[in-house]
Amino acid sequence: PPTGQSCAQIIPSGPGYGRENGQEFIVALLYAARRRVVITTPYFVPDEPVLQAIRSATSRGVEVHLVVSMHANQLLTQLAQRSFYETLLECGIQIHLYKPHFLHAKHLTVDDDIVLLGSTNMDIRSFALNAEINLAIYDPSVVRAVREVQERYFANSETLSAEIWK
């Protein structure tokens, strides 16, 4: 029976599915965005469809933020992640390097409408190899609550500029 007021949807993904459900859902969300996207992930090593969707969003004037840890727990993954920074900065994405500690949060907000919470990292392993589960919540009040968390992340981050990165 229904509980609460929020509409929600489970998005499972993994090698047991015929498609990359999580990745396809994230790509669809990025293409649907009209105003603002905030991606929070410990590992950002995107595939080409995700990069294209992000580029499309910024070219439409969507404000895109990426929150990742300044501190790494996986050196090779951090190096792979950093290899995307120049491209992302050139697209106009705001990269926030979270300073206090390694941030393992995984969520994405789109406009004022949708939040995606779950286990999926923004990387090829999560998209194609790992069993993952996410919850999409279609409720502006939940999005506002997650936005408050995201604002705290921004406040505790160093915003990376193209000049600093170069």
Short mmCIF file of C-alpha atoms in Angstrom, two decimals:
data_model
loop_
_atom_site.label_atom_id
_atom_site.label_comp_id
_atom_site.label_asym_id
_atom_site.label_seq_id
_atom_site.Cartn_x
_atom_site.Cartn_y
_atom_site.Cartn_z
CA PRO A 1 0.00 0.00 0.00
CA PRO A 2 1.13 3.59 -0.61
CA THR A 3 3.02 5.28 2.19
CA GLY A 4 3.84 8.98 2.19
CA GLN A 5 3.32 11.55 -0.53
CA SER A 6 6.35 11.05 -2.82
CA CYS A 7 6.27 9.19 -6.10
CA ALA A 8 9.34 7.01 -6.42
CA GLN A 9 10.78 4.42 -8.77
CA ILE A 10 13.46 1.78 -8.27
CA ILE A 11 16.07 1.54 -11.01
CA PRO A 12 18.12 -1.65 -10.70
CA SER A 13 21.09 -2.31 -12.96
CA GLY A 14 23.87 -4.78 -13.43
CA PRO A 15 25.17 -7.53 -15.67
CA GLY A 16 21.99 -9.58 -15.17
CA TYR A 17 19.97 -7.02 -17.12
CA GLY A 18 19.92 -6.79 -20.90
CA ARG A 19 20.58 -3.05 -20.79
CA GLU A 20 22.53 -0.58 -18.69
CA ASN A 21 19.42 0.65 -16.85
CA GLY A 22 21.18 3.02 -14.46
CA GLN A 23 23.32 4.64 -17.13
CA GLU A 24 20.40 5.01 -19.53
CA PHE A 25 18.26 6.60 -16.82
CA ILE A 26 21.01 9.07 -15.88
CA VAL A 27 21.53 9.99 -19.54
CA ALA A 28 17.77 10.54 -19.96
CA LEU A 29 17.72 12.77 -16.85
CA LEU A 30 20.61 14.85 -18.20
CA TYR A 31 18.84 15.33 -21.53
CA ALA A 32 15.60 16.26 -19.74
CA ALA A 33 17.25 18.90 -17.52
CA ARG A 34 16.20 22.48 -18.19
CA ARG A 35 17.78 24.58 -15.43
CA ARG A 36 20.13 22.84 -13.01
CA VAL A 37 21.84 19.50 -12.43
CA VAL A 38 24.00 18.59 -9.46
CA ILE A 39 25.94 15.32 -9.61
CA THR A 40 27.54 14.09 -6.39
CA THR A 41 29.73 11.01 -6.74
CA PRO A 42 32.93 9.60 -5.29
CA TYR A 43 34.04 8.31 -8.71
CA PHE A 44 33.47 10.22 -11.94
CA VAL A 45 34.85 8.34 -14.93
CA PRO A 46 31.96 8.70 -17.39
CA ASP A 47 31.35 6.92 -20.65
CA GLU A 48 30.72 8.80 -23.90
CA PRO A 49 26.89 8.86 -23.67
CA VAL A 50 27.09 10.52 -20.23
CA LEU A 51 29.65 13.05 -21.48
CA GLN A 52 27.50 13.86 -24.51
CA ALA A 53 24.43 14.34 -22.31
CA ILE A 54 26.39 16.68 -20.02
CA ARG A 55 27.69 18.65 -23.01
CA SER A 56 24.17 18.88 -24.37
CA ALA A 57 22.89 20.15 -21.02
CA THR A 58 25.48 22.91 -20.75
CA SER A 59 24.98 23.91 -24.38
CA ARG A 60 21.25 24.36 -23.60
CA GLY A 61 22.16 26.68 -20.75
CA VAL A 62 21.68 24.16 -17.95
CA GLU A 63 23.82 24.91 -14.89
CA VAL A 64 25.76 21.71 -14.15
CA HIS A 65 27.67 21.08 -10.93
CA LEU A 66 29.88 18.11 -10.14
CA VAL A 67 30.77 17.40 -6.51
CA VAL A 68 33.69 15.01 -6.01
CA SER A 69 36.17 14.47 -3.22
CA MET A 70 39.41 16.38 -3.11
CA HIS A 71 40.82 13.36 -1.24
CA ALA A 72 41.05 9.99 -2.97
CA ASN A 73 40.72 6.49 -1.67
CA GLN A 74 41.62 4.99 -5.07
CA LEU A 75 44.60 6.69 -6.71
CA LEU A 76 44.12 5.23 -10.20
CA THR A 77 40.44 6.13 -10.21
CA GLN A 78 41.25 9.66 -9.10
CA LEU A 79 43.78 10.02 -11.90
CA ALA A 80 41.23 8.72 -14.42
CA GLN A 81 38.65 11.16 -13.02
CA ARG A 82 41.03 14.09 -13.27
CA SER A 83 41.64 13.28 -16.94
CA PHE A 84 38.10 14.59 -17.59
CA TYR A 85 38.45 17.90 -15.74
CA GLU A 86 39.74 19.96 -18.65
CA THR A 87 36.89 18.83 -20.92
CA LEU A 88 34.30 19.40 -18.20
CA LEU A 89 35.62 22.86 -17.38
CA GLU A 90 35.65 23.80 -21.07
CA CYS A 91 31.96 22.80 -21.22
CA GLY A 92 31.18 25.15 -18.37
CA ILE A 93 30.66 22.59 -15.64
CA GLN A 94 31.38 23.76 -12.12
CA ILE A 95 33.59 21.22 -10.35
CA HIS A 96 33.48 21.30 -6.55
CA LEU A 97 36.30 19.48 -4.74
CA TYR A 98 34.94 18.49 -1.34
CA LYS A 99 37.66 19.15 1.25
CA PRO A 100 36.80 17.78 4.72
CA HIS A 101 37.15 14.05 3.96
CA PHE A 102 36.52 11.44 1.32
CA LEU A 103 32.91 11.95 0.22
CA HIS A 104 31.16 8.71 -0.72
CA ALA A 105 27.71 10.22 -1.35
CA LYS A 106 25.95 9.33 -4.60
CA HIS A 107 23.06 11.44 -5.75
CA LEU A 108 21.89 13.58 -8.61
CA THR A 109 19.26 16.32 -8.69
CA VAL A 110 17.58 17.59 -11.82
CA ASP A 111 15.88 20.97 -11.75
CA ASP A 112 13.42 21.14 -8.84
CA ASP A 113 11.73 17.90 -9.77
CA ILE A 114 13.80 14.73 -9.44
CA VAL A 115 16.45 13.31 -7.17
CA LEU A 116 18.29 10.06 -7.84
CA LEU A 117 19.83 8.36 -4.79
CA GLY A 118 21.58 5.05 -4.71
CA SER A 119 24.68 2.99 -5.14
CA THR A 120 25.67 3.92 -8.71
CA ASN A 121 28.94 5.75 -9.22
CA MET A 122 29.32 7.83 -12.36
CA ASP A 123 31.71 5.35 -13.94
CA ILE A 124 31.76 2.52 -16.41
CA ARG A 125 32.12 -0.16 -13.71
CA SER A 126 28.85 0.92 -12.07
CA PHE A 127 27.13 1.26 -15.42
CA ALA A 128 28.10 -2.12 -16.91
CA LEU A 129 29.72 -4.44 -14.37
CA ASN A 130 28.37 -3.91 -10.86
CA ALA A 131 24.95 -4.75 -9.48
CA GLU A 132 23.50 -1.37 -8.45
CA ILE A 133 20.22 -0.01 -7.13
CA ASN A 134 18.90 3.54 -7.28
CA LEU A 135 15.75 5.29 -6.19
CA ALA A 136 14.32 8.10 -8.31
CA ILE A 137 12.09 10.37 -6.25
CA TYR A 138 9.73 12.72 -8.05
CA ASP A 139 8.99 15.22 -5.30
CA PRO A 140 10.10 18.87 -5.10
CA SER A 141 10.19 18.76 -1.27
CA VAL A 142 12.65 15.86 -1.34
CA VAL A 143 14.71 17.66 -3.98
CA ARG A 144 14.81 20.74 -1.71
CA ALA A 145 16.07 18.61 1.20
CA VAL A 146 18.83 17.10 -0.94
CA ARG A 147 19.68 20.57 -2.29
CA GLU A 148 20.33 21.71 1.28
CA VAL A 149 22.87 18.90 1.60
CA GLN A 150 24.39 19.84 -1.76
CA GLU A 151 24.72 23.47 -0.64
CA ARG A 152 26.69 22.29 2.40
CA TYR A 153 28.95 20.33 0.07
CA PHE A 154 29.51 23.47 -2.03
CA ALA A 155 30.34 25.47 1.11
CA ASN A 156 32.93 22.87 2.12
CA SER A 157 34.49 22.60 -1.31
CA GLU A 158 37.05 24.33 -3.44
CA THR A 159 35.57 25.26 -6.80
CA LEU A 160 38.01 24.29 -9.51
CA SER A 161 38.57 26.87 -12.23
CA ALA A 162 40.12 26.28 -15.62
CA GLU A 163 42.99 28.61 -14.65
CA ILE A 164 43.74 26.69 -11.46
CA TRP A 165 43.49 23.37 -13.27
CA LYS A 166 45.91 24.48 -16.00
#
